mmCIF file of N, CA and C in Angstrom:
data_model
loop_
_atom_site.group_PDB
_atom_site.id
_atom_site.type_symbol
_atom_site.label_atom_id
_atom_site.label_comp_id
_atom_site.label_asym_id
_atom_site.label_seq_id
_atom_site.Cartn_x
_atom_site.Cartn_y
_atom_site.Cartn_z
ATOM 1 N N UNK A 1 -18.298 -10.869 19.613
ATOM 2 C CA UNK A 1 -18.430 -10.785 21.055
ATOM 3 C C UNK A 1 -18.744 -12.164 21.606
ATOM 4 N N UNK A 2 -18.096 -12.510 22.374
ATOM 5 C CA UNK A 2 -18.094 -13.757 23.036
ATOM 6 C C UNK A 2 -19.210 -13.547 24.880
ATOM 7 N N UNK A 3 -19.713 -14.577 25.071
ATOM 8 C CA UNK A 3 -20.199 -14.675 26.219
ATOM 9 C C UNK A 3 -19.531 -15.868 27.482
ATOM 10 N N UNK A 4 -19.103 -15.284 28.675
ATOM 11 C CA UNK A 4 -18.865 -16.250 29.168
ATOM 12 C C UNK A 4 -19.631 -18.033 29.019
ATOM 13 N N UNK A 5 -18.651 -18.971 29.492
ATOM 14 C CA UNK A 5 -18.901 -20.244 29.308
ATOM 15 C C UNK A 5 -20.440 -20.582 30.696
ATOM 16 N N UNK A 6 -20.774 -19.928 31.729
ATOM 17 C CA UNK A 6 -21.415 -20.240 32.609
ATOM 18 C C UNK A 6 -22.846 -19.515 31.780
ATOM 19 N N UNK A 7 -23.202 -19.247 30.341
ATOM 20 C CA UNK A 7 -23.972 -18.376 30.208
ATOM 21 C C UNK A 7 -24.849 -19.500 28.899
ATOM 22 N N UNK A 8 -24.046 -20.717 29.101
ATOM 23 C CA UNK A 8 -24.083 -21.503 28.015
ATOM 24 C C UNK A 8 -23.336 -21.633 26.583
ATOM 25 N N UNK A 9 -22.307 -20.727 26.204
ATOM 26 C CA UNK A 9 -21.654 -20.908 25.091
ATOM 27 C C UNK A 9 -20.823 -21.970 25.186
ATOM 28 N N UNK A 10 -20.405 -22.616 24.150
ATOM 29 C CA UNK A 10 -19.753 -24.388 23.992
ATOM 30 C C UNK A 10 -18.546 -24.117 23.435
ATOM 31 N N UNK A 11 -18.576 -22.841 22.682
ATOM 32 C CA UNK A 11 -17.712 -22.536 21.661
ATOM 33 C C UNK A 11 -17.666 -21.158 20.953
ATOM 34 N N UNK A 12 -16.510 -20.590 20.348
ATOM 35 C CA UNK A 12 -16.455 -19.483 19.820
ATOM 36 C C UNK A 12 -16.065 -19.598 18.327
ATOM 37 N N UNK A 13 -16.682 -18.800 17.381
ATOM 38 C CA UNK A 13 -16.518 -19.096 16.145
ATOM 39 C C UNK A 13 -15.612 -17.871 15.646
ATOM 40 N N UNK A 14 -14.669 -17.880 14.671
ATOM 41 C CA UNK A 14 -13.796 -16.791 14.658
ATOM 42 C C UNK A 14 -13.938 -17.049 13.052
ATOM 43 N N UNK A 15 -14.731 -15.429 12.639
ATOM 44 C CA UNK A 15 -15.445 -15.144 11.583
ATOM 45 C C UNK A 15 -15.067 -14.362 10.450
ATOM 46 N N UNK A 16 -14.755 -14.307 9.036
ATOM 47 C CA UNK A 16 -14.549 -13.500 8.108
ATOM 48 C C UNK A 16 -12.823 -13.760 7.719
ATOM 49 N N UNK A 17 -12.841 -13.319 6.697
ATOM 50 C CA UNK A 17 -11.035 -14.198 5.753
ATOM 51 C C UNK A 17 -10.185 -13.681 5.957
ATOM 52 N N UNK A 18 -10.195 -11.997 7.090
ATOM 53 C CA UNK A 18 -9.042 -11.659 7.739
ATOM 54 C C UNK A 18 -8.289 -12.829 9.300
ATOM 55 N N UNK A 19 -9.587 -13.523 9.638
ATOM 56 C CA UNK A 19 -9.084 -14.473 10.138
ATOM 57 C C UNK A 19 -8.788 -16.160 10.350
ATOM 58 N N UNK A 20 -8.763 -16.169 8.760
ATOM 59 C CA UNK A 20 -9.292 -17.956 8.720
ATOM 60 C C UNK A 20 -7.771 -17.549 8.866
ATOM 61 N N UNK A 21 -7.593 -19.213 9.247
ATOM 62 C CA UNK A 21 -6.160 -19.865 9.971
ATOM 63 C C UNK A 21 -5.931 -19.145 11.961
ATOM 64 N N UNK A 22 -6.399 -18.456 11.859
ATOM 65 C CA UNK A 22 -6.199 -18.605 13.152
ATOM 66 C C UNK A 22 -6.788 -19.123 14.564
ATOM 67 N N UNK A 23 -7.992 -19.778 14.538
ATOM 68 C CA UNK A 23 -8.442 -20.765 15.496
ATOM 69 C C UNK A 23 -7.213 -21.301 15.828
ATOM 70 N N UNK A 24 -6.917 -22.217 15.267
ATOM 71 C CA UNK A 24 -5.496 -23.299 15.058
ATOM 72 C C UNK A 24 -4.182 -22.648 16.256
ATOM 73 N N UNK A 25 -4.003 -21.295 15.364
ATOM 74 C CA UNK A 25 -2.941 -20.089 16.579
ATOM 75 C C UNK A 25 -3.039 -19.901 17.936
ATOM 76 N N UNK A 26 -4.663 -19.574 18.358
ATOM 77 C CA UNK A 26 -5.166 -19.056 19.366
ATOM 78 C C UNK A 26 -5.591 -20.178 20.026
ATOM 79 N N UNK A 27 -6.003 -21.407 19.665
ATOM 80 C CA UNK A 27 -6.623 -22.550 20.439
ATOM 81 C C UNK A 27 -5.913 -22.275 21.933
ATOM 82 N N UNK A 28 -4.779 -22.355 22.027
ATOM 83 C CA UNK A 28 -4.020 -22.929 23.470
ATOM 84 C C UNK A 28 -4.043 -21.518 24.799
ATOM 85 N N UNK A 29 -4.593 -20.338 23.904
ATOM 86 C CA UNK A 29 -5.072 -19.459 25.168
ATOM 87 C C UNK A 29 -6.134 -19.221 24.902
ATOM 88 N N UNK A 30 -7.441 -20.256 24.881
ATOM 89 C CA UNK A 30 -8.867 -19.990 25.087
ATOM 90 C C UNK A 30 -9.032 -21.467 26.221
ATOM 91 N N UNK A 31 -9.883 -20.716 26.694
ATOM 92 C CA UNK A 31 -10.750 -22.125 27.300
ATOM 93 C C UNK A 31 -11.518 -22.836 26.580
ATOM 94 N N UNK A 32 -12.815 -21.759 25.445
ATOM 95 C CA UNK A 32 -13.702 -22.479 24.408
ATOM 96 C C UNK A 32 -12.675 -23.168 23.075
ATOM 97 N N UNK A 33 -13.489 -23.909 22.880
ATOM 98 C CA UNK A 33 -12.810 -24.538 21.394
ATOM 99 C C UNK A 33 -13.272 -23.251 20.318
ATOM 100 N N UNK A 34 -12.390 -22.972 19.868
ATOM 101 C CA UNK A 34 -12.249 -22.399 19.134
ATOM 102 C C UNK A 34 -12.607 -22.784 17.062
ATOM 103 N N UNK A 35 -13.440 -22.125 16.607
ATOM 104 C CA UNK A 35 -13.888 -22.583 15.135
ATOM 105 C C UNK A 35 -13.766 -21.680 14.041
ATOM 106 N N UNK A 36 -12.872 -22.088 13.019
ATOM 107 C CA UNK A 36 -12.461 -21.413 11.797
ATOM 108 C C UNK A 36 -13.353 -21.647 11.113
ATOM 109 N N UNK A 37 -14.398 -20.390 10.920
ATOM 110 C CA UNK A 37 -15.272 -20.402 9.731
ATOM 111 C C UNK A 37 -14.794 -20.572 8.502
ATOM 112 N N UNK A 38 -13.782 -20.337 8.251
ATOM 113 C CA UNK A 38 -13.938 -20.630 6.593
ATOM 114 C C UNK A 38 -12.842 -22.367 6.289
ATOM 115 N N UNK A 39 -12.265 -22.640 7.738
ATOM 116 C CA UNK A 39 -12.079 -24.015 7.196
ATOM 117 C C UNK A 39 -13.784 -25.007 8.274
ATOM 118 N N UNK A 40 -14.228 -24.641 8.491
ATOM 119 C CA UNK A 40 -15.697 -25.098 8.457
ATOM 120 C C UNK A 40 -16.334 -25.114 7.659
ATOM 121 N N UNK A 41 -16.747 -24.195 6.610
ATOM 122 C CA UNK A 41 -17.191 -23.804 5.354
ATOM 123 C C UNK A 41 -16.880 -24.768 4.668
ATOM 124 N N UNK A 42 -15.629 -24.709 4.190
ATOM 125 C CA UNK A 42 -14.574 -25.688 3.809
ATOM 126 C C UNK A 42 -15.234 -27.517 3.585
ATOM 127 N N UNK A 43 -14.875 -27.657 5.152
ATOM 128 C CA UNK A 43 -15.465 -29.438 5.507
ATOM 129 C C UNK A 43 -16.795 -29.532 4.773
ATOM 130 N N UNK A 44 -17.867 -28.466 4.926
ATOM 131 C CA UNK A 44 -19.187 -28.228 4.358
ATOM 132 C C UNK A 44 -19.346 -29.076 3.149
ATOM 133 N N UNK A 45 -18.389 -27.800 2.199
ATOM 134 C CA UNK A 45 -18.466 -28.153 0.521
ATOM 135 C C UNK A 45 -17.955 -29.143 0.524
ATOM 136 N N UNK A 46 -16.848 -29.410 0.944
ATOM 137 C CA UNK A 46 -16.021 -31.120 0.675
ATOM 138 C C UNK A 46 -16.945 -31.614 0.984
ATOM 139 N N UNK A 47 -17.371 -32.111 1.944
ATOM 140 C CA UNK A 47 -18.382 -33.208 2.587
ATOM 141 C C UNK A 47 -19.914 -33.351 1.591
ATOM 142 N N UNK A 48 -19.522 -32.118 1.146
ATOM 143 C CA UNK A 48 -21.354 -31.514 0.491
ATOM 144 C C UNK A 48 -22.477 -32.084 1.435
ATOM 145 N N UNK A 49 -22.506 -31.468 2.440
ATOM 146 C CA UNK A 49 -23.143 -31.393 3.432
ATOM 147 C C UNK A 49 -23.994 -30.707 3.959
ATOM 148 N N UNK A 50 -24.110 -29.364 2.827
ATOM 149 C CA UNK A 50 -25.164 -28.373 3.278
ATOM 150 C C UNK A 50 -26.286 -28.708 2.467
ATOM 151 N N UNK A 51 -27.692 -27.830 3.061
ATOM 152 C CA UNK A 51 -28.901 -28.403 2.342
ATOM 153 C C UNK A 51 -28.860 -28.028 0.979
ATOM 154 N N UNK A 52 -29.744 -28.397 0.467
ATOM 155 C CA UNK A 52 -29.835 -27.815 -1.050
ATOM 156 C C UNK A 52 -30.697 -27.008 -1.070
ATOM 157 N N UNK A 53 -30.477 -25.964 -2.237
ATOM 158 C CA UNK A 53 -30.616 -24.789 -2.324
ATOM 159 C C UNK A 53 -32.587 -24.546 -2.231
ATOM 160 N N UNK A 54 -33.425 -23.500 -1.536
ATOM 161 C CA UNK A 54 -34.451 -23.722 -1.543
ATOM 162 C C UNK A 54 -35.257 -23.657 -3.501
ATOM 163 N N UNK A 55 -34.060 -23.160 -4.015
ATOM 164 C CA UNK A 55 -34.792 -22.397 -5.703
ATOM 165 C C UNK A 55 -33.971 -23.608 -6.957
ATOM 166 N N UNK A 56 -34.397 -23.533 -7.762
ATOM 167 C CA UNK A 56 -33.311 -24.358 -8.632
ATOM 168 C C UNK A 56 -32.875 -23.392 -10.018
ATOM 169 N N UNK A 57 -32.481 -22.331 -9.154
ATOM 170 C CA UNK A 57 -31.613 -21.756 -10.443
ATOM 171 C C UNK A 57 -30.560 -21.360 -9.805
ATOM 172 N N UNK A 58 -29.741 -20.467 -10.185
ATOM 173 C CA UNK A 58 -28.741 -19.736 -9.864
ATOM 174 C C UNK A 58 -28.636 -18.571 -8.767
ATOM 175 N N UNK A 59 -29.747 -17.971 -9.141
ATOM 176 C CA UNK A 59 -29.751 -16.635 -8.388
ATOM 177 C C UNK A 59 -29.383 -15.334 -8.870
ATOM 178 N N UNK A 60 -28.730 -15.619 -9.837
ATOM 179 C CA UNK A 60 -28.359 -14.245 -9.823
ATOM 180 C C UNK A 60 -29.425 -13.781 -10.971
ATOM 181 N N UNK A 61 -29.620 -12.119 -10.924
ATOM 182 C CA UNK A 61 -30.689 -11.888 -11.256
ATOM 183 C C UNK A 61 -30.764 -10.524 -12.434
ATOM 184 N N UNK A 62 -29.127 -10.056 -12.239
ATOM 185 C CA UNK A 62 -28.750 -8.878 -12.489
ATOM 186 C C UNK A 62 -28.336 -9.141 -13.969
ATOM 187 N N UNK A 63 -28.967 -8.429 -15.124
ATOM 188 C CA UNK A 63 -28.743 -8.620 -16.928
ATOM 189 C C UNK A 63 -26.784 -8.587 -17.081
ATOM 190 N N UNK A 64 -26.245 -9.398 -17.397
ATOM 191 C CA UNK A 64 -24.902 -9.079 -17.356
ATOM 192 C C UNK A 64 -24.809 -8.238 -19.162
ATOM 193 N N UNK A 65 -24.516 -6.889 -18.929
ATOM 194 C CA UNK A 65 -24.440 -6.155 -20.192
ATOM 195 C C UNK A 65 -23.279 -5.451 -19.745
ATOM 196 N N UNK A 66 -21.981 -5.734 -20.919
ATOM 197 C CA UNK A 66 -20.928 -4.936 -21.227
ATOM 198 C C UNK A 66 -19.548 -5.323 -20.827
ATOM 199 N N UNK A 67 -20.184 -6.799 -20.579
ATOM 200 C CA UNK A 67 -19.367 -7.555 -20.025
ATOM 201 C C UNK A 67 -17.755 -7.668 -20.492
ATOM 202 N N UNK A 68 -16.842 -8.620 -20.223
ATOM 203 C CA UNK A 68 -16.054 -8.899 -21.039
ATOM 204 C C UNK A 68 -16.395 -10.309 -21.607
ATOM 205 N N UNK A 69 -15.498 -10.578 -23.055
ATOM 206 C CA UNK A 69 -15.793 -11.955 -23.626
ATOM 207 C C UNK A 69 -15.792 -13.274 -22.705
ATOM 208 N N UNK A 70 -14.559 -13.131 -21.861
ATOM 209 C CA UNK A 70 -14.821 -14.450 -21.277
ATOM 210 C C UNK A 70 -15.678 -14.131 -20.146
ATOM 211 N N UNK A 71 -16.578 -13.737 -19.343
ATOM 212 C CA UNK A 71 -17.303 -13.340 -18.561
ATOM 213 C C UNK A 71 -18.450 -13.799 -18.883
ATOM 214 N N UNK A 72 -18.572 -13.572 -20.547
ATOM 215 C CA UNK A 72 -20.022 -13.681 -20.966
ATOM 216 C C UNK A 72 -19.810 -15.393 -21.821
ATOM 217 N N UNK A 73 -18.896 -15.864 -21.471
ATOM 218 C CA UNK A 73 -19.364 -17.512 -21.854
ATOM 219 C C UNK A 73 -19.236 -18.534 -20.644
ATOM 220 N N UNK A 74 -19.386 -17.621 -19.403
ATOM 221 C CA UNK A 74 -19.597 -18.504 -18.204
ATOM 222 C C UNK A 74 -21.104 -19.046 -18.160
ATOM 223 N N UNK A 75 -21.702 -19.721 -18.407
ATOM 224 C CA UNK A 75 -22.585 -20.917 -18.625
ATOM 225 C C UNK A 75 -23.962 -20.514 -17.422
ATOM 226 N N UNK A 76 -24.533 -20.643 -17.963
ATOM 227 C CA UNK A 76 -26.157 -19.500 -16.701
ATOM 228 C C UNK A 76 -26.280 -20.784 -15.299
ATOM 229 N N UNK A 77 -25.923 -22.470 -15.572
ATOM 230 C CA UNK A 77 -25.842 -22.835 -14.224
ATOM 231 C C UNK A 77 -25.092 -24.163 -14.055
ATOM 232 N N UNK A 78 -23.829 -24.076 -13.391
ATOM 233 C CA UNK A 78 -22.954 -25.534 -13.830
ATOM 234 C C UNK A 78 -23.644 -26.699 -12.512
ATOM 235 N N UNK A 79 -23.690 -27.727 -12.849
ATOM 236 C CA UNK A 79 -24.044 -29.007 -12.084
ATOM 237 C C UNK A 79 -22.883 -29.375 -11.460
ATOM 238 N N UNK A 80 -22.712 -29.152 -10.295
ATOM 239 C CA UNK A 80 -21.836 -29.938 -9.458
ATOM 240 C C UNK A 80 -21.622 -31.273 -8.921
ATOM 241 N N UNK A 81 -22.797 -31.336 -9.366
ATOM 242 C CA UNK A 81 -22.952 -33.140 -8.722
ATOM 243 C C UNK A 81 -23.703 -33.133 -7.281
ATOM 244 N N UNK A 82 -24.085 -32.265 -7.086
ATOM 245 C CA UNK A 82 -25.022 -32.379 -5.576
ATOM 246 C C UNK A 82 -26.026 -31.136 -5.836
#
């Protein structure tokens, strides 16, 4: 849900992977600039620009039992470099 521009919104963000690519489509019948969350997301990781994580593990928390073989030699936390 969008709010008119006199209400203070700058911009509209167009959300979830049924619609990445279409900001780009729709730009030329909006007035707001229009923002593709998942090529925002995107610039994020490239840029590695988001904060770092508040914990230093992984997260996940759930015993992986019954797995398949290659499932179970995915590594408990890979270093990305940031």
């Amino acid at each position: 849900m969008t709010r008119p521009v006199s209400q203070g919104m700058a911009s509209s963000i167009l959300g979830g992977a049924g619609l990445a690519g279409y900001a780009r489509l729709l730009q030329a019948h909006c007035t707001l600039p229009l923002i593709d969350s998942a090529q925002a997301g995107w610039e994020v990781l490239l840029g590695q620009l988001a904060p770092p994580a508040p914990i230093d593990h992984d997260g996940f928390y759930a015993p992986w039992v019954g797995m398949p073989p290659a499932f179970t030699q995915v590594p408990d936390k890979v270093n990305h470099g940031f």
